[in-house]
Amino acid sequence: MSAASPITTGARAADAAAVVPASTFQRWPLSDAARVESGRILGGLVYGWMEDGAALPDGLTAVPAPMLVQQQVRADVWLASGPVEAGQTGNVRWRHDGRHLFGAIDLPEDGSGLEALARRAYGDLFACLARTGFAHLHRLWNYLPRINEDGGGLERYRQFNAGRQQAFLDAGQAAFEGAPAACALGLHRGGLILRFLAARVPPQPIENPRQTPAWRYPADYGPRAPTFSRAAVVCQPDGTKHLFVSGTASIVGHATVHVDDLQAQLEETLRNLDAVLAEANHHGGGGFTLGGSDAVVYVRRPEDAPVLRDQLAAALGAQSPFLRRALFLHADICRRDLLLEIETHMSIADRPAAAVAPPPEAAETRRTTSLPDLDDLTR
Ligand code: 3EB
């Protein structure tokens, strides 16, 4: 395949890796990601990976939540733009290529409570950034068990928020305006799981005019506000642009809307995603589209996944690129009354051939979209 030719449907990741630009997330079946030459992967997240302890390709880290609707494990792979240096700072395993740093923390609960655990994890994270010189967080993935349970007078998510915000303040990092894009989900496996992407240049924080900034939520949602922006736009010197849209749900202002109404929560979430994309395009020079992005749909009740899939098909089209690429994962959302949350990300390369290339799994995804595998939806 010549370097200029677009990636055709059915191309394998190892071939794709030869032509796609580095420093963008590429969504592949794990089996394809495993074929990428060792050392070319900076980092990434493997969705649906439930095999504790089994080895993943260097740099790839598990998100141990079951896939719903279709079952093949998927990886969002960030290719390195040069030689990778790897190390460990405290509890952080990190890898960088001189431009980006991908880090991972997996901490078991030790009985000290989630506030202390989050503060310790984030303390190590910021120590890692200080040591390596990647001062700016772009995207954080937060996963914690039993997120909606009471942790001794305070919901565990709220304890987590307290420890997270304090660690940002301890490190002199932007805990309010300018916070990174993020998500926070409850998984049914693992302890405190953090994944993050940092760089030497700051991202541009994006807010949603339909929603109160999360860092300004009133105390009804906990003593310390969550620490994230609605999205982050990053413009690279080489012309590549990235958009990371945080977990987005059925919240208007600061209130959950459409309690117990799955379809209405999805519609409100799509309105919020549209609003965030419009802001990102306004501040980031345009080109970001929902259809061009790789989403994860987190679903509280597994039986809702095929319903959401059908509603997305009705709203966006059964063959919509968004739906063909989206992953559905089983997770608890950080407010008890939320049934779903959608996050997404997109890169725009300055190489148009790569930017418009379909993902290598497009044909397979189309097939599962019309013929869903519902095996793991039955409890
Ligand atoms: C919300 O809008 C829904 O605590 O890092 C979304 C994204 C949510 C990130 C976080 C929480 C977080 O408040 C929850």
Short mmCIF file of C-alpha atoms and ligand atoms in Angstrom, two decimals:
data_model
loop_
_atom_site.label_atom_id
_atom_site.label_comp_id
_atom_site.label_asym_id
_atom_site.label_seq_id
_atom_site.Cartn_x
_atom_site.Cartn_y
_atom_site.Cartn_z
CA MET A 1 0.00 0.00 0.00
CA SER A 2 1.46 3.37 -0.89
CA ALA A 3 1.66 5.97 1.82
CA ALA A 4 -0.81 8.22 -0.01
CA SER A 5 -3.58 5.68 -0.59
CA PRO A 6 -6.59 5.67 1.70
CA ILE A 7 -7.07 2.72 4.01
CA THR A 8 -9.66 0.50 2.41
CA THR A 9 -12.28 -1.48 4.30
CA GLY A 10 -10.70 -4.67 5.50
CA ALA A 11 -7.21 -3.22 5.84
CA ARG A 12 -5.48 -4.62 8.89
CA ALA A 13 -4.22 -2.43 11.68
CA ALA A 14 -0.60 -3.29 10.96
CA ASP A 15 -1.06 -1.95 7.42
CA ALA A 16 -3.12 0.96 8.66
CA ALA A 17 -0.45 1.85 11.18
CA ALA A 18 1.93 2.30 8.28
CA VAL A 19 -0.15 5.12 6.79
CA VAL A 20 -2.20 6.75 9.52
CA PRO A 21 -0.61 9.72 11.27
CA ALA A 22 0.80 9.21 14.74
CA SER A 23 -0.78 11.09 17.64
CA THR A 24 -4.36 10.16 16.89
CA PHE A 25 -6.56 7.49 18.39
CA GLN A 26 -7.35 4.66 15.96
CA ARG A 27 -10.18 2.29 16.90
CA TRP A 28 -9.37 -1.30 15.99
CA PRO A 29 -10.31 -4.81 17.00
CA LEU A 30 -7.74 -5.86 19.60
CA SER A 31 -6.55 -8.68 17.33
CA ASP A 32 -5.56 -6.06 14.75
CA ALA A 33 -3.92 -3.79 17.31
CA ALA A 34 -1.88 -6.79 18.45
CA ARG A 35 -0.39 -6.96 14.93
CA VAL A 36 1.05 -3.45 15.10
CA GLU A 37 4.82 -3.50 15.27
CA SER A 38 6.06 -3.46 18.87
CA GLY A 39 7.18 0.00 19.97
CA ARG A 40 4.83 1.82 17.62
CA ILE A 41 2.09 2.02 20.23
CA LEU A 42 2.30 4.89 22.69
CA GLY A 43 -0.76 3.84 24.63
CA GLY A 44 -4.41 3.05 24.47
CA LEU A 45 -7.56 1.70 26.04
CA VAL A 46 -8.95 -1.77 25.50
CA TYR A 47 -12.73 -1.84 25.94
CA GLY A 48 -14.41 -5.06 26.97
CA TRP A 49 -11.18 -6.60 28.25
CA MET A 50 -12.27 -8.86 31.14
CA GLU A 51 -9.27 -11.16 31.40
CA ASP A 52 -7.56 -10.08 34.62
CA GLY A 53 -3.86 -10.54 34.45
CA ALA A 54 -3.67 -11.64 30.81
CA ALA A 55 -1.08 -9.73 28.82
CA LEU A 56 -2.04 -6.93 26.47
CA PRO A 57 0.27 -5.48 23.78
CA ASP A 58 2.81 -3.04 25.31
CA GLY A 59 1.13 0.26 26.12
CA LEU A 60 -2.46 -0.95 25.92
CA THR A 61 -4.44 -0.86 29.16
CA ALA A 62 -7.70 -2.52 30.12
CA VAL A 63 -11.08 -0.91 30.63
CA PRO A 64 -12.74 -3.95 32.24
CA ALA A 65 -16.37 -3.29 31.36
CA PRO A 66 -18.38 -5.79 29.30
CA MET A 67 -19.25 -4.82 25.75
CA LEU A 68 -22.97 -4.78 25.00
CA VAL A 69 -24.68 -5.25 21.59
CA GLN A 70 -21.54 -6.54 19.91
CA GLN A 71 -18.88 -8.47 21.70
CA GLN A 72 -15.55 -8.12 19.96
CA VAL A 73 -13.00 -6.40 22.17
CA ARG A 74 -11.96 -3.02 20.76
CA ALA A 75 -8.87 -0.90 21.32
CA ASP A 76 -8.45 2.85 20.94
CA VAL A 77 -4.78 2.90 20.02
CA TRP A 78 -2.56 5.97 20.16
CA LEU A 79 0.41 5.46 17.85
CA ALA A 80 3.78 6.86 18.82
CA SER A 81 5.30 9.65 16.74
CA GLY A 82 8.82 8.48 17.60
CA PRO A 83 10.78 6.25 19.99
CA VAL A 84 8.87 5.47 23.19
CA GLU A 85 10.30 5.91 26.66
CA ALA A 86 8.53 4.03 29.44
CA GLY A 87 8.73 4.25 33.21
CA GLN A 88 6.94 4.26 36.51
CA THR A 89 6.38 7.10 39.01
CA GLY A 90 4.69 5.95 42.21
CA ASN A 91 1.62 4.08 41.06
CA VAL A 92 1.72 5.52 37.52
CA ARG A 93 2.89 3.44 34.58
CA TRP A 94 3.71 5.86 31.80
CA ARG A 95 4.98 5.96 28.23
CA HIS A 96 5.89 8.98 26.14
CA ASP A 97 7.15 9.72 22.66
CA GLY A 98 8.44 13.24 23.37
CA ARG A 99 5.12 14.81 22.38
CA HIS A 100 2.49 12.91 24.34
CA LEU A 101 2.44 10.93 27.53
CA PHE A 102 -0.04 8.14 28.17
CA GLY A 103 -0.37 7.01 31.77
CA ALA A 104 -2.24 4.35 33.72
CA ILE A 105 -2.99 3.78 37.40
CA ASP A 106 -4.69 0.68 38.84
CA LEU A 107 -5.10 0.94 42.61
CA PRO A 108 -6.93 -1.61 44.73
CA GLU A 109 -9.09 -0.24 47.51
CA ASP A 110 -7.24 -0.37 50.81
CA GLY A 111 -9.96 0.62 53.27
CA SER A 112 -8.77 4.21 53.56
CA GLY A 113 -11.76 5.50 51.58
CA LEU A 114 -12.12 6.85 48.08
CA GLU A 115 -11.26 10.44 48.97
CA ALA A 116 -7.82 9.41 50.23
CA LEU A 117 -7.37 6.93 47.38
CA ALA A 118 -8.23 9.50 44.70
CA ARG A 119 -5.96 12.09 46.30
CA ARG A 120 -3.09 9.59 46.36
CA ALA A 121 -3.66 8.44 42.77
CA TYR A 122 -3.86 11.98 41.46
CA GLY A 123 -0.89 13.00 43.60
CA ASP A 124 1.18 10.33 41.83
CA LEU A 125 -0.24 11.43 38.49
CA PHE A 126 0.89 15.02 39.01
CA ALA A 127 4.28 13.83 40.32
CA CYS A 128 4.62 11.88 37.07
CA LEU A 129 3.77 14.97 35.00
CA ALA A 130 6.26 17.09 36.97
CA ARG A 131 9.01 14.50 36.54
CA THR A 132 8.49 13.99 32.82
CA GLY A 133 7.69 17.58 31.87
CA PHE A 134 4.32 16.84 30.32
CA ALA A 135 2.62 19.59 32.27
CA HIS A 136 -0.81 19.61 30.63
CA LEU A 137 -3.54 17.02 31.05
CA HIS A 138 -5.76 16.69 28.00
CA ARG A 139 -7.99 13.75 28.85
CA LEU A 140 -8.69 11.68 31.95
CA TRP A 141 -10.61 8.40 32.18
CA ASN A 142 -11.78 7.64 35.74
CA TYR A 143 -13.29 4.27 36.70
CA LEU A 144 -14.21 3.26 40.23
CA PRO A 145 -16.19 0.40 41.74
CA ARG A 146 -19.62 0.86 43.41
CA ILE A 147 -19.65 4.51 42.34
CA ASN A 148 -23.21 5.20 43.56
CA GLU A 149 -22.89 3.44 46.91
CA ASP A 150 -22.69 5.19 50.23
CA GLY A 151 -19.16 5.51 51.52
CA GLY A 152 -19.98 6.31 55.12
CA GLY A 153 -22.20 9.37 54.93
CA LEU A 154 -21.14 10.45 51.44
CA GLU A 155 -21.68 8.80 48.05
CA ARG A 156 -18.47 7.24 46.79
CA TYR A 157 -18.42 9.39 43.62
CA ARG A 158 -18.61 12.47 45.85
CA GLN A 159 -15.73 11.17 47.98
CA PHE A 160 -13.76 10.65 44.79
CA ASN A 161 -14.56 14.23 43.68
CA ALA A 162 -13.25 15.59 46.98
CA GLY A 163 -9.93 13.76 46.71
CA ARG A 164 -9.54 14.57 43.02
CA GLN A 165 -10.16 18.30 43.42
CA GLN A 166 -7.80 18.50 46.41
CA ALA A 167 -5.02 16.80 44.43
CA PHE A 168 -5.46 19.32 41.59
CA LEU A 169 -5.20 22.16 44.13
CA ASP A 170 -2.20 20.54 45.87
CA ALA A 171 -0.40 20.36 42.51
CA GLY A 172 -1.31 23.90 41.46
CA GLN A 173 -3.25 22.50 38.48
CA ALA A 174 -6.42 24.08 37.08
CA ALA A 175 -9.19 22.55 39.19
CA PHE A 176 -11.94 24.78 37.84
CA GLU A 177 -11.82 26.67 34.53
CA GLY A 178 -9.27 24.91 32.31
CA ALA A 179 -9.70 21.43 33.82
CA PRO A 180 -9.13 18.52 31.39
CA ALA A 181 -11.82 16.59 29.56
CA ALA A 182 -12.83 13.50 31.53
CA CYS A 183 -15.32 10.78 32.28
CA ALA A 184 -16.13 9.00 35.55
CA LEU A 185 -17.90 5.65 35.50
CA GLY A 186 -18.63 2.86 37.89
CA LEU A 187 -17.27 -0.50 36.78
CA HIS A 188 -18.14 -3.85 38.27
CA ARG A 189 -14.54 -5.00 38.26
CA GLY A 190 -11.21 -3.57 39.43
CA GLY A 191 -10.31 -0.87 41.93
CA LEU A 192 -9.59 2.76 41.13
CA ILE A 193 -8.62 2.83 37.45
CA LEU A 194 -7.18 5.99 35.87
CA ARG A 195 -6.00 6.45 32.30
CA PHE A 196 -4.70 9.77 31.01
CA LEU A 197 -3.18 11.60 28.12
CA ALA A 198 -0.92 14.61 28.71
CA ALA A 199 1.25 16.82 26.53
CA ARG A 200 3.63 19.76 26.71
CA VAL A 201 1.05 22.16 25.27
CA PRO A 202 -2.18 23.15 26.99
CA PRO A 203 -5.54 22.12 25.53
CA GLN A 204 -8.30 24.60 24.90
CA PRO A 205 -11.10 23.87 27.38
CA ILE A 206 -14.64 23.84 25.96
CA GLU A 207 -17.84 24.33 27.94
CA ASN A 208 -21.47 23.64 27.01
CA PRO A 209 -23.75 26.70 27.07
CA ARG A 210 -26.69 24.40 27.95
CA GLN A 211 -24.94 23.16 31.10
CA THR A 212 -23.42 24.68 34.22
CA PRO A 213 -19.67 24.02 34.16
CA ALA A 214 -19.19 20.89 36.27
CA TRP A 215 -16.53 22.65 38.37
CA ARG A 216 -19.27 25.12 39.34
CA TYR A 217 -21.92 22.56 40.35
CA PRO A 218 -23.68 23.62 43.60
CA ALA A 219 -23.03 21.73 46.84
CA ASP A 220 -26.22 19.64 46.33
CA TYR A 221 -23.98 17.36 44.23
CA GLY A 222 -21.31 16.99 46.89
CA PRO A 223 -19.00 19.16 49.00
CA ARG A 224 -16.39 19.45 46.20
CA ALA A 225 -17.29 19.90 42.54
CA PRO A 226 -16.11 17.47 39.85
CA THR A 227 -12.93 18.51 38.06
CA PHE A 228 -13.47 18.45 34.31
CA SER A 229 -14.36 20.58 31.30
CA ARG A 230 -17.05 19.50 28.83
CA ALA A 231 -14.44 18.99 26.12
CA ALA A 232 -10.85 19.79 25.20
CA VAL A 233 -9.55 20.86 21.79
CA VAL A 234 -5.87 20.43 21.02
CA CYS A 235 -4.19 22.01 18.00
CA GLN A 236 -0.82 20.45 17.19
CA PRO A 237 2.00 22.38 15.51
CA ASP A 238 1.76 19.95 12.55
CA GLY A 239 -1.85 20.97 11.88
CA THR A 240 -3.44 17.92 13.49
CA LYS A 241 -6.40 18.76 15.74
CA HIS A 242 -7.95 16.63 18.45
CA LEU A 243 -11.28 16.86 20.18
CA PHE A 244 -11.98 15.01 23.40
CA VAL A 245 -15.62 15.26 24.47
CA SER A 246 -16.14 14.39 28.14
CA GLY A 247 -18.82 12.03 29.35
CA THR A 248 -22.09 13.71 28.36
CA ALA A 249 -25.48 12.94 29.86
CA SER A 250 -29.04 14.13 30.29
CA ILE A 251 -28.18 17.19 32.36
CA VAL A 252 -29.45 20.71 31.68
CA GLY A 253 -28.01 23.49 33.83
CA HIS A 254 -26.88 21.31 36.70
CA ALA A 255 -30.04 19.20 36.98
CA THR A 256 -30.66 15.69 35.71
CA VAL A 257 -33.66 15.80 33.36
CA HIS A 258 -35.97 12.98 32.14
CA VAL A 259 -35.56 10.73 35.17
CA ASP A 260 -36.68 7.15 34.29
CA ASP A 261 -37.15 8.02 30.58
CA LEU A 262 -34.46 6.28 28.54
CA GLN A 263 -35.43 7.71 25.15
CA ALA A 264 -35.69 11.29 26.43
CA GLN A 265 -32.33 10.96 28.23
CA LEU A 266 -30.74 9.86 24.96
CA GLU A 267 -32.32 12.77 23.05
CA GLU A 268 -31.14 15.28 25.67
CA THR A 269 -27.65 13.74 25.60
CA LEU A 270 -27.55 14.14 21.80
CA ARG A 271 -28.60 17.80 22.15
CA ASN A 272 -25.76 18.28 24.64
CA LEU A 273 -23.26 16.58 22.32
CA ASP A 274 -24.39 18.82 19.45
CA ALA A 275 -23.96 21.88 21.66
CA VAL A 276 -20.45 20.84 22.76
CA LEU A 277 -19.45 20.09 19.16
CA ALA A 278 -20.73 23.52 18.05
CA GLU A 279 -18.61 25.18 20.77
CA ALA A 280 -15.59 23.06 19.84
CA ASN A 281 -15.99 24.03 16.19
CA HIS A 282 -16.43 27.69 17.11
CA HIS A 283 -13.26 27.77 19.22
CA GLY A 284 -11.30 25.10 17.36
CA GLY A 285 -11.61 26.18 13.75
CA GLY A 286 -14.30 23.71 12.60
CA GLY A 287 -14.33 20.22 11.15
CA PHE A 288 -15.49 18.27 14.19
CA THR A 289 -18.59 16.12 13.58
CA LEU A 290 -20.40 13.50 15.62
CA GLY A 291 -20.30 11.15 12.61
CA GLY A 292 -16.54 11.46 12.34
CA SER A 293 -15.97 10.69 15.99
CA ASP A 294 -15.41 7.48 17.95
CA ALA A 295 -17.91 7.27 20.78
CA VAL A 296 -18.40 5.11 23.84
CA VAL A 297 -21.97 4.74 25.10
CA TYR A 298 -21.99 3.73 28.77
CA VAL A 299 -25.23 1.95 29.71
CA ARG A 300 -26.39 1.39 33.30
CA ARG A 301 -28.86 -1.46 32.55
CA PRO A 302 -27.56 -3.95 29.95
CA GLU A 303 -31.07 -4.56 28.60
CA ASP A 304 -31.23 -0.89 27.54
CA ALA A 305 -28.30 -1.26 25.13
CA PRO A 306 -30.22 -2.63 22.12
CA VAL A 307 -32.99 -0.10 22.75
CA LEU A 308 -30.45 2.74 22.70
CA ARG A 309 -28.83 1.28 19.60
CA ASP A 310 -32.21 1.23 17.81
CA GLN A 311 -33.02 4.78 18.96
CA LEU A 312 -29.65 6.00 17.71
CA ALA A 313 -30.34 4.25 14.40
CA ALA A 314 -33.70 6.04 14.18
CA ALA A 315 -32.14 9.39 15.09
CA LEU A 316 -28.95 9.22 13.02
CA GLY A 317 -29.56 6.43 10.49
CA ALA A 318 -28.79 2.72 10.83
CA GLN A 319 -25.74 3.15 8.60
CA SER A 320 -24.56 6.36 10.26
CA PRO A 321 -20.80 6.42 10.77
CA PHE A 322 -21.38 7.36 14.41
CA LEU A 323 -23.39 4.22 15.11
CA ARG A 324 -21.08 1.98 13.10
CA ARG A 325 -18.14 3.04 15.22
CA ALA A 326 -19.79 3.46 18.63
CA LEU A 327 -19.09 1.00 21.44
CA PHE A 328 -21.69 0.12 24.08
CA LEU A 329 -20.29 -0.68 27.53
CA HIS A 330 -21.93 -1.76 30.77
CA ALA A 331 -21.17 0.74 33.55
CA ASP A 332 -22.82 2.73 36.31
CA ILE A 333 -23.18 6.43 35.64
CA CYS A 334 -22.03 8.82 38.37
CA ARG A 335 -25.54 10.04 39.22
CA ARG A 336 -28.08 7.43 40.26
CA ASP A 337 -30.77 8.97 38.04
CA LEU A 338 -28.71 8.84 34.85
CA LEU A 339 -29.25 5.81 32.60
CA LEU A 340 -26.57 6.53 30.03
CA GLU A 341 -23.57 8.68 29.23
CA ILE A 342 -21.80 9.21 25.91
CA GLU A 343 -18.21 10.32 25.36
CA THR A 344 -16.47 10.72 22.04
CA HIS A 345 -13.23 11.82 20.47
CA MET A 346 -12.02 12.78 17.04
CA SER A 347 -8.79 13.74 15.30
CA ILE A 348 -8.47 15.79 12.16
CA ALA A 349 -5.19 15.10 10.42
CA ASP A 350 -3.60 17.44 7.93
CA ARG A 351 -3.39 14.38 5.65
CA PRO A 352 -6.85 14.14 4.09
CA ALA A 353 -6.44 10.56 2.84
CA ALA A 354 -5.93 9.26 6.36
CA ALA A 355 -8.51 11.58 7.86
CA VAL A 356 -11.38 10.19 5.75
CA ALA A 357 -10.30 6.54 5.85
CA PRO A 358 -12.93 4.19 7.27
CA PRO A 359 -11.95 2.17 10.30
CA PRO A 360 -10.61 -1.28 9.42
CA GLU A 361 -13.53 -2.99 11.15
CA ALA A 362 -16.20 -1.09 9.18
CA ALA A 363 -17.55 -4.14 7.32
CA GLU A 364 -17.77 -6.24 10.46
CA THR A 365 -19.43 -3.42 12.41
CA ARG A 366 -22.05 -3.00 9.68
CA ARG A 367 -22.93 -6.63 9.94
CA THR A 368 -23.33 -6.58 13.73
CA THR A 369 -25.38 -3.37 13.50
CA SER A 370 -28.09 -5.10 11.49
CA LEU A 371 -27.74 -8.47 13.20
CA PRO A 372 -26.97 -7.71 16.83
CA ASP A 373 -25.52 -10.33 19.10
CA LEU A 374 -27.65 -10.17 22.21
CA ASP A 375 -26.00 -13.05 24.07
CA ASP A 376 -24.56 -10.97 26.84
CA LEU A 377 -27.73 -8.93 27.32
CA THR A 378 -29.52 -11.78 29.04
CA ARG A 379 -28.94 -11.88 32.75
C1 3EB B 1 -21.99 15.22 34.40
O1 3EB B 1 -22.14 15.89 33.37
C2 3EB B 1 -22.09 13.74 34.24
O2 3EB B 1 -16.51 13.40 37.27
O3 3EB B 1 -15.00 13.37 35.69
C3 3EB B 1 -19.29 13.37 33.15
C4 3EB B 1 -17.97 13.52 32.77
C5 3EB B 1 -19.60 13.19 34.48
C6 3EB B 1 -16.93 13.51 33.73
C7 3EB B 1 -16.19 13.37 36.07
C8 3EB B 1 -18.56 13.18 35.43
C9 3EB B 1 -17.26 13.34 35.06
O4 3EB B 1 -21.83 15.73 35.52
C10 3EB B 1 -21.01 12.99 34.94
#
